Coordinates of C-alpha atoms (C1' of nucleotides) in Angstrom, one line a residue:
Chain A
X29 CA 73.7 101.4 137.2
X30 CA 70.7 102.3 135.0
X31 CA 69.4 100.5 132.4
X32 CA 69.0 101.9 129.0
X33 CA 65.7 100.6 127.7
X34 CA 65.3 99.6 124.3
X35 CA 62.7 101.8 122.1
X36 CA 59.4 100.4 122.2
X37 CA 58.3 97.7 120.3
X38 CA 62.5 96.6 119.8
X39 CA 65.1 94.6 121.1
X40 CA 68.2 96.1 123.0
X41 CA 69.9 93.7 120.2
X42 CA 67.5 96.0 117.4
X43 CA 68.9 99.4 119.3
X44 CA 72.5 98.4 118.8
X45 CA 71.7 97.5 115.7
X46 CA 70.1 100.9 114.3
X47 CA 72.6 103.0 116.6
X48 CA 75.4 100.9 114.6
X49 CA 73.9 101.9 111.3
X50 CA 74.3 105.4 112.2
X51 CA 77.8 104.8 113.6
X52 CA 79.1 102.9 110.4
X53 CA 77.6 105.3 107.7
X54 CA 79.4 108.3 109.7
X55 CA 82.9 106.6 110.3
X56 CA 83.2 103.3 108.0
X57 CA 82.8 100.3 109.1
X58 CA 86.3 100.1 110.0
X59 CA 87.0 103.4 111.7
X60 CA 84.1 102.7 114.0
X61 CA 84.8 101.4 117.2
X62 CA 83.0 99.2 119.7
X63 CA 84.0 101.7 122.5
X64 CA 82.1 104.7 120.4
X65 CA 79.2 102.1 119.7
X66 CA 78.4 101.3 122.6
X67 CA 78.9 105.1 124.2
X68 CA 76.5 105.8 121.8
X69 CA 74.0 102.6 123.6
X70 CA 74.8 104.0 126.2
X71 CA 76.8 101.2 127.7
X72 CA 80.4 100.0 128.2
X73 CA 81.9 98.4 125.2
X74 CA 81.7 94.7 126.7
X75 CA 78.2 95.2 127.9
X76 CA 77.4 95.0 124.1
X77 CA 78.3 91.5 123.7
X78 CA 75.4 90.6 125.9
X79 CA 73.3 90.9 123.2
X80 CA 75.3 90.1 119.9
X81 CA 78.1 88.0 118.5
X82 CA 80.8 90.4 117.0
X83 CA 80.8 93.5 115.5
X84 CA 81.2 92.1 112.1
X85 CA 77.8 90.0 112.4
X86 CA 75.9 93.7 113.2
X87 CA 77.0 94.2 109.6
X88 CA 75.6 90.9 108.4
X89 CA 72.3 92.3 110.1
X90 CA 72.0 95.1 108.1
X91 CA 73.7 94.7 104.6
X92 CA 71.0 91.5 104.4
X93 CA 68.2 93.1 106.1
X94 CA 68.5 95.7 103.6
X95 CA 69.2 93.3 100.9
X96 CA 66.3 91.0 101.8
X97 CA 63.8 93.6 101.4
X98 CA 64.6 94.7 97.7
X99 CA 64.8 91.1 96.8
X100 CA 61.2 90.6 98.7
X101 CA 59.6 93.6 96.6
X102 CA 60.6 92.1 93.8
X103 CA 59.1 88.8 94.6
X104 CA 55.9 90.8 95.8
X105 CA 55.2 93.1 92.7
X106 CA 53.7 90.4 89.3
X107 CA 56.3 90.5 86.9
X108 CA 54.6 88.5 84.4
X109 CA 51.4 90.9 83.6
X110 CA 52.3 94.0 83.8
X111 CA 54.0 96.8 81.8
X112 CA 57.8 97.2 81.5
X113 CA 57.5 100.9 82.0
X114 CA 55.1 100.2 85.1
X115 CA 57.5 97.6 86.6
X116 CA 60.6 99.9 86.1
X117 CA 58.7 103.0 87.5
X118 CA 57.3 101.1 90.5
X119 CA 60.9 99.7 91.3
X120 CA 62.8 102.8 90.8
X121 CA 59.8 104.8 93.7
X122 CA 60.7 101.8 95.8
X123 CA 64.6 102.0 95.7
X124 CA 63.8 106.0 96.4
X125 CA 61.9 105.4 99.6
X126 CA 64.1 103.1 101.1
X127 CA 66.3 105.5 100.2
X128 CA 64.6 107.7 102.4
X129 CA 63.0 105.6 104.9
X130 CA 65.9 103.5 105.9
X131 CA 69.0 106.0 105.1
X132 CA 71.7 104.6 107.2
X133 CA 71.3 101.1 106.4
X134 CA 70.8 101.4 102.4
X135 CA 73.9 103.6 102.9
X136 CA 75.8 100.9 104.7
X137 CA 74.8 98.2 102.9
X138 CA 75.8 99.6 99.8
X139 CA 79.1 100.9 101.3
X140 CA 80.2 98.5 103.6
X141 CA 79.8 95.3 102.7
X142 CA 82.9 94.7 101.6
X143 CA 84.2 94.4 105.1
X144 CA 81.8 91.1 105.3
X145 CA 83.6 88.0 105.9
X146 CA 83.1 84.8 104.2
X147 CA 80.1 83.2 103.5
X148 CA 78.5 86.6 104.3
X149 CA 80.5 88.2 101.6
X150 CA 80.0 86.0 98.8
X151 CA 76.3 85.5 99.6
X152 CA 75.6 88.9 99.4
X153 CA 77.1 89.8 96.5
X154 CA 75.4 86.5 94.8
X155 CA 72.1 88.1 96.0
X156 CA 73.1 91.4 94.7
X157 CA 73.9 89.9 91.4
X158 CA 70.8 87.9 90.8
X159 CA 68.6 90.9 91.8
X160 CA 70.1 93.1 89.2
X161 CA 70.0 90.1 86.5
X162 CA 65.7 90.2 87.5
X163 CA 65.9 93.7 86.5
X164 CA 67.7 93.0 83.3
X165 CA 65.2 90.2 82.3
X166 CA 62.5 93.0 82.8
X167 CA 64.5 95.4 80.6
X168 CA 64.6 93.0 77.8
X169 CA 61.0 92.4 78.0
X170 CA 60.2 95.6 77.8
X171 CA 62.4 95.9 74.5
X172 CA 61.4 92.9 73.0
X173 CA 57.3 94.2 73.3
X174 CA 58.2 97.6 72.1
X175 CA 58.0 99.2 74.8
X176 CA 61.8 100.1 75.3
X177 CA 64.7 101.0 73.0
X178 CA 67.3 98.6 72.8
X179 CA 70.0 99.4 74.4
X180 CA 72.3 97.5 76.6
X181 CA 70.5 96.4 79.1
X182 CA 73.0 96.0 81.8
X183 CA 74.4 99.1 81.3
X184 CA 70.5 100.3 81.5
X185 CA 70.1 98.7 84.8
X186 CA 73.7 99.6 86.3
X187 CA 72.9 103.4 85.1
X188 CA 69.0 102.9 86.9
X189 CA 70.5 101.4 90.3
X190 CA 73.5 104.1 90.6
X191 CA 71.5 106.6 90.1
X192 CA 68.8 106.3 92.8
X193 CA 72.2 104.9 95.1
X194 CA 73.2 108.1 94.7
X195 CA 70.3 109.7 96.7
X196 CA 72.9 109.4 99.8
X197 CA 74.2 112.7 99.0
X198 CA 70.8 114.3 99.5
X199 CA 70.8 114.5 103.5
X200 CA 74.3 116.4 103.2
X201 CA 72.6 119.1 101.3
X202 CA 69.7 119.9 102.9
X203 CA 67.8 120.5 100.2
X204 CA 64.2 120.9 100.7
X205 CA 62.5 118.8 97.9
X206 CA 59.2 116.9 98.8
X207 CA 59.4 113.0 98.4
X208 CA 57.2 113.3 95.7
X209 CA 59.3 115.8 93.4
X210 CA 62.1 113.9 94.1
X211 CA 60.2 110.9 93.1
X212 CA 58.7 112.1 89.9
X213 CA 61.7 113.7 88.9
X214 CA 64.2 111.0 88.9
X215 CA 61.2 108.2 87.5
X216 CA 61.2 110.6 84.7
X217 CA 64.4 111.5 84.4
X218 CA 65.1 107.7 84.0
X219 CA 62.7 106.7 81.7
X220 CA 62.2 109.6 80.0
X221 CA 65.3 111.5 79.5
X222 CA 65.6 115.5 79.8
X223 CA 65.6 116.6 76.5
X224 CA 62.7 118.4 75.6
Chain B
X30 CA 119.2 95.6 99.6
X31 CA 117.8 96.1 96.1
X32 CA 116.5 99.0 95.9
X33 CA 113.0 98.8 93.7
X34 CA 113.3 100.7 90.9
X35 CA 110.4 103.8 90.4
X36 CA 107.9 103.0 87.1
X37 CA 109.6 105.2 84.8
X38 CA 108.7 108.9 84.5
X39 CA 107.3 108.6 87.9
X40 CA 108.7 109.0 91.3
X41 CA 108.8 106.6 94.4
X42 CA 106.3 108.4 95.8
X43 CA 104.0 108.4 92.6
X44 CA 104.5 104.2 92.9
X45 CA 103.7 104.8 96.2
X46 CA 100.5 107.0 95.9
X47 CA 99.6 104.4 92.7
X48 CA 99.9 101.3 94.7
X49 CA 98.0 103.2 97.8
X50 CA 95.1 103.5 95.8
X51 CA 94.3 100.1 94.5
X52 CA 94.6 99.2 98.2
X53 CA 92.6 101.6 99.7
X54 CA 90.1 100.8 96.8
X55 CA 90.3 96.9 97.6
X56 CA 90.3 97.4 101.5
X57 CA 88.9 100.5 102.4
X58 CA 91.3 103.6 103.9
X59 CA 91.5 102.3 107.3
X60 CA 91.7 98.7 107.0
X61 CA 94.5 99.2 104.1
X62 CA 97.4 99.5 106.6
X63 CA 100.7 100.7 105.9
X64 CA 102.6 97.4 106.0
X65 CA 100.5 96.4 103.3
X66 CA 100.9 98.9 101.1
X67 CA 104.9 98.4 102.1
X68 CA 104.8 94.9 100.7
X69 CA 103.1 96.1 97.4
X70 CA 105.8 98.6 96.9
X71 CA 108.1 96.0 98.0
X72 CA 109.8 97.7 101.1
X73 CA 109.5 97.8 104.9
X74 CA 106.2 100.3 106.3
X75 CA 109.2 102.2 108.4
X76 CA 110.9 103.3 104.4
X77 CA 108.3 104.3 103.3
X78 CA 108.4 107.5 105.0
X79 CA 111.5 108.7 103.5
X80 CA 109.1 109.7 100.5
X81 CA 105.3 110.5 102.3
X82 CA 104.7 112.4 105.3
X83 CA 101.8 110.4 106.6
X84 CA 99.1 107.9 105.5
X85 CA 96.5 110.6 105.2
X86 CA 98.9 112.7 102.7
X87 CA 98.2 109.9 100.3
X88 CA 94.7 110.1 100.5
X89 CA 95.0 113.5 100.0
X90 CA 97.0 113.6 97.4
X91 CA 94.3 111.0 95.6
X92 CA 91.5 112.7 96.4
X93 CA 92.5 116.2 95.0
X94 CA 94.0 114.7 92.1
X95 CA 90.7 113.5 91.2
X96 CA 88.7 116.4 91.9
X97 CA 91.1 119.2 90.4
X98 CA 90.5 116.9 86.8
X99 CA 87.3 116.8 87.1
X100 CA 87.1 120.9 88.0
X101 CA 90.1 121.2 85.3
X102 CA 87.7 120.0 82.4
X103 CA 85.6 122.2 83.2
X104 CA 87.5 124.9 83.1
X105 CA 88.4 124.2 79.7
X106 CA 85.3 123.9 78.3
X107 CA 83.7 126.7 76.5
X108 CA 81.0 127.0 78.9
X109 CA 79.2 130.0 77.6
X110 CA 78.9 129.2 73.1
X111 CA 78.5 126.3 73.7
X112 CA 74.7 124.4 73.4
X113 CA 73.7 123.1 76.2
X114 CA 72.7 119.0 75.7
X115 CA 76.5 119.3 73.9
X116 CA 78.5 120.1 76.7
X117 CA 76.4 118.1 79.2
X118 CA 77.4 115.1 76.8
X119 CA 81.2 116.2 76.4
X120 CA 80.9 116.0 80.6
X121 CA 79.1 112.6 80.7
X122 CA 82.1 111.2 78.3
X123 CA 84.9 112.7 80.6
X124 CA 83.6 111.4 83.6
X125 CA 83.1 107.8 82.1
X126 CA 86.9 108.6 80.7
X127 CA 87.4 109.3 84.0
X128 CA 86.4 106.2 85.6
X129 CA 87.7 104.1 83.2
X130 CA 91.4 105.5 83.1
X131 CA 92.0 106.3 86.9
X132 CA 89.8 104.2 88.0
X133 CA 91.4 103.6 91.7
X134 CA 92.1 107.1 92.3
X135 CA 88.4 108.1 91.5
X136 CA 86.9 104.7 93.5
X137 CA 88.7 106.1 96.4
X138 CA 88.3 109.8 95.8
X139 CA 84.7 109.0 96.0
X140 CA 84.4 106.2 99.0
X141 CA 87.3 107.5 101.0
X142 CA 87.0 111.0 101.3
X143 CA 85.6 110.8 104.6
X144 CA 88.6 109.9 106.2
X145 CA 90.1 113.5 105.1
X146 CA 91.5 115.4 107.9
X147 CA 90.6 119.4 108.6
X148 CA 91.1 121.3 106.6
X149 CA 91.3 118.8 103.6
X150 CA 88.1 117.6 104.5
X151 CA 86.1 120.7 104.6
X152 CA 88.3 121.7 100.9
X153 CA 87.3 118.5 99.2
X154 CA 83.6 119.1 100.0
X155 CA 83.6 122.5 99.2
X156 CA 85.2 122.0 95.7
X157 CA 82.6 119.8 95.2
X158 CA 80.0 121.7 96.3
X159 CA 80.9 124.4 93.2
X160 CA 81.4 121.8 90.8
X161 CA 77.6 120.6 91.0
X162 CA 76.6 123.9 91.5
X163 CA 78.3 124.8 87.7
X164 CA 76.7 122.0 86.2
X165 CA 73.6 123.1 87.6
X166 CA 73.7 126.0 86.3
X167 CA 74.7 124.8 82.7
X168 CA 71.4 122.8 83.4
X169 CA 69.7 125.8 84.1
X170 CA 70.7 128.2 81.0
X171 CA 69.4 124.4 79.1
X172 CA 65.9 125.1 80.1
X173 CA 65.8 128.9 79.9
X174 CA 66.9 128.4 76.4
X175 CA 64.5 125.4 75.6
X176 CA 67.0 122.8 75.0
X177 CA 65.7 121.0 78.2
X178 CA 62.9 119.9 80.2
X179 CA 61.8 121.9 83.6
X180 CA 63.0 120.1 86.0
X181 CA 64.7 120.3 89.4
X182 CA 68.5 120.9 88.2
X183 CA 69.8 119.5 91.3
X184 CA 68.1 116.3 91.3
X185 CA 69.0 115.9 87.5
X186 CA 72.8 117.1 88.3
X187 CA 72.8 114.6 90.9
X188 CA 71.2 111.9 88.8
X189 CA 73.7 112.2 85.8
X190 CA 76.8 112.2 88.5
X191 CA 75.5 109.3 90.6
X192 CA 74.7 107.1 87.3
X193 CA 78.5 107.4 85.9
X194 CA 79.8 107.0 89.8
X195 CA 77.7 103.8 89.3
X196 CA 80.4 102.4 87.0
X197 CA 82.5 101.9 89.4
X198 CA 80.9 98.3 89.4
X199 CA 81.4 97.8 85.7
X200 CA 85.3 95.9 86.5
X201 CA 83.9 93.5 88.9
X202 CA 81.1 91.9 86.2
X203 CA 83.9 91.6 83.5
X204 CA 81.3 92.2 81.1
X205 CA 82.6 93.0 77.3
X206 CA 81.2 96.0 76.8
X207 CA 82.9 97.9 74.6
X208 CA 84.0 101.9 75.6
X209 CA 82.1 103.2 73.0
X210 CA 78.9 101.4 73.5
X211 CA 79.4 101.8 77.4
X212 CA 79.5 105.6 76.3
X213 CA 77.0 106.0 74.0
X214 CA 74.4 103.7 76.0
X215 CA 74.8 105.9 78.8
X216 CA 74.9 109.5 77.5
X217 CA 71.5 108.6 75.6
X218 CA 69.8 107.0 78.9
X219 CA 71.1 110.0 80.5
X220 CA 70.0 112.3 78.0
X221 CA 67.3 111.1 76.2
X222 CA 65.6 108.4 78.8
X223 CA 64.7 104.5 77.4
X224 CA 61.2 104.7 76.5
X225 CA 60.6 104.4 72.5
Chain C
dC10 C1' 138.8 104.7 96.3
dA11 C1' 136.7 108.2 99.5
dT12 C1' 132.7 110.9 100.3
dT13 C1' 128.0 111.8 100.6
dA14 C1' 123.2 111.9 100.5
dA15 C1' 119.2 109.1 99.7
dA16 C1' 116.8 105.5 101.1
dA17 C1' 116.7 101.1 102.9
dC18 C1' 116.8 98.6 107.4
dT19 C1' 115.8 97.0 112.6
dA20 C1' 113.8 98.0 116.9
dA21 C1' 110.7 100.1 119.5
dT22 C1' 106.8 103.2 121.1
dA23 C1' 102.3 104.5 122.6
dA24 C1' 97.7 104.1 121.3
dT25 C1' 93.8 101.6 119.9
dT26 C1' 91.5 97.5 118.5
dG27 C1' 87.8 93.5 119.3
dT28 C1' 87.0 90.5 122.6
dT29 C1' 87.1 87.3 127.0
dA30 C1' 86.9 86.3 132.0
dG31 C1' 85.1 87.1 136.1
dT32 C1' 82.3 89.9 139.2
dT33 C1' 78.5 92.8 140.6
dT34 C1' 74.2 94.9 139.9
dT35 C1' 69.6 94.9 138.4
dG36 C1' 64.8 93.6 138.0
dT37 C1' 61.4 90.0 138.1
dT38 C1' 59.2 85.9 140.1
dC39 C1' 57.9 83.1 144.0
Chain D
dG29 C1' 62.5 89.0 151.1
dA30 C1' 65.0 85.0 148.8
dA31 C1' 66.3 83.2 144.5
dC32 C1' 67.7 83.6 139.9
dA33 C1' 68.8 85.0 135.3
dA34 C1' 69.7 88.9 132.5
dA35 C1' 72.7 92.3 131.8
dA36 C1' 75.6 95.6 133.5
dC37 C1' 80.3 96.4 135.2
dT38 C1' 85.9 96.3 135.7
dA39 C1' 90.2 94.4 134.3
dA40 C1' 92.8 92.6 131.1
dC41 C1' 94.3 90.2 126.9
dA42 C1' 96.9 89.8 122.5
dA43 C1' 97.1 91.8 118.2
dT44 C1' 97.6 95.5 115.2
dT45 C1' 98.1 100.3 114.2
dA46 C1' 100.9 104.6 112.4
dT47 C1' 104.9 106.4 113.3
dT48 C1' 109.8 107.7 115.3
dA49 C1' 114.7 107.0 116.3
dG50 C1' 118.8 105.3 115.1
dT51 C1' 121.7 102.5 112.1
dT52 C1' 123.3 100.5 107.9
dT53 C1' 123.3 99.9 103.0
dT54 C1' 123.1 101.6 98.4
dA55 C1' 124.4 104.2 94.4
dA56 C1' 126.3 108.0 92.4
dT57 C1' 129.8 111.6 92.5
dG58 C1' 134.5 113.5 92.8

DNA sequence: CATTAAAACTAATAATTGTTAGTTTTGTTC
DNA sequence: GAACAAAACTAACAATTATTAGTTTTAATG
């Protein structure tokens, strides 16, 4: 029978992963079978384990791929000696375009990863939780130099991630809005408020 | 057998649909099967379709619950007297209300949809659809009349409704945040942005 | 106590699930 | 072209799924 070759520049293991991205974001983790996954590779169901473990370490692929690189921006962007407002802005663009750039597996790994199984679980959701206390730690720098008001700055940060999360709905809608409207809308949106 | 008795003022089937929804939040629609939800109500899977058609009725009957609130308030607010930045606040409060009091039923109305069968489905979506679209267009009248910025109504529609959505990970920090500051913090990030 | 309807039960069904075992095909290297 | 490993295939597994059929129990009514 024919082989299916991998896209260029990627693994067969790197196809099933990005086809199973796709698959889980339409269906749920759950309702998403290895039969339709690998009809979708292009491949009878058992030909898949050739090139992984189980279904539920695709999963692991993703929600930490995706959860790698927000932690790794973080680490990349120099927390100590720049602005709040700067730091907050440049974040929130980032969190837009993988938005964008990487839709199905920001969508999975934000609505799937419950489905993880021990240690997975536990260490995502630690990594989760010590990303969002980074942003907190910037919040209250920013209010302690004057730069923010006070407010509570969990609830600042929860209200900050949820909002760009919520970018999901946009595909559905078909809206045509450039990158950079979208961008500059929700940065100031965030920061700025809409009341005139 | 002992029959289990029904909450008061509430039907089998309300126990039913009640119990349903933490589990589908917990597990997910499809991996919440309907043994499990059996042993919360504290019956065999087979009884419990002496009181629900099917599995999917459930979900149905959560997910419109949620929605016809939501499109209910609405309704009852005084859409056209009223100033702008006032009823978009009086919406903001309700949905946090919202999320707070029924908070299973709205997790799941909002993760779970997409397990709706035609034509509930296609209904759910669509009553969706028009509620956005009304709050866009109390957006709207906001910046005819000056109370608001210019900005894209849609992204600032979907910003406001993706930021309270986000709350749905309040519960699992078990911070003490009171409702009022949880309110209040939110409406003026919403509203008003953070930057002194 | 007899009757009756609601609601519990047990047993079973057909379908689907992720995955394994064993076999054959493929494509590359000598 | 022979050899070999990678990767496809078929067949099958045991477990789990929602749901139906048929039977028994419950609780309230007369």
């Amino acid at each position: 029978m024919a082989r299916i070759k991998p896209h260029k520049n990627g693994t067969k293991k790197d196809l099933i992963t990005q086809k199973a991205a796709a698959l889980f974001r339409l269906k749920g983790y759950s309702s998403a079978s290895m039969r339709h996954l690998a009809e979708e590779v292009g491949v009878e169901a058992p030909s898949l384990y050739n090139h992984i473990g189980s279904k539920s370490e695709i999963l692991q692929a993703i929600c930490f791929k995706v959860a790698n690189a927000f932690t790794f921006y973080l680490d990349s962007i120099d927390i100590k000696y720049a602005k709040c407002t700067t730091l907050l802005e440049s974040i929130i663009r980032f969190h837009i375009k993988m938005m964008l750039t990487s839709f199905n597996e920001v969508y999975v790994a934000n609505h799937e990863w419950k489905h993880l199984k021990e240690p997975y679980l536990s260490n995502f959701l630690m990594q989760r939780r010590a990303y969002e206390k980074r942003l907190m730690e910037i919040m209250e720098a920013g209010m302690q130099a004057g730069e923010l008001k006070k407010t509570n700055a969990y609830i600042s940060v929860l209200t900050i991630l949820s909002a760009v999360r919520g970018l999901e709905f946009l595909p559905a809608r078909k809206k045509d809005i450039s990158n950079a409207e979208l961008e500059n809308n929700m940065v100031n949106h965030l920061l700025k408020g809409i009341i005139k």
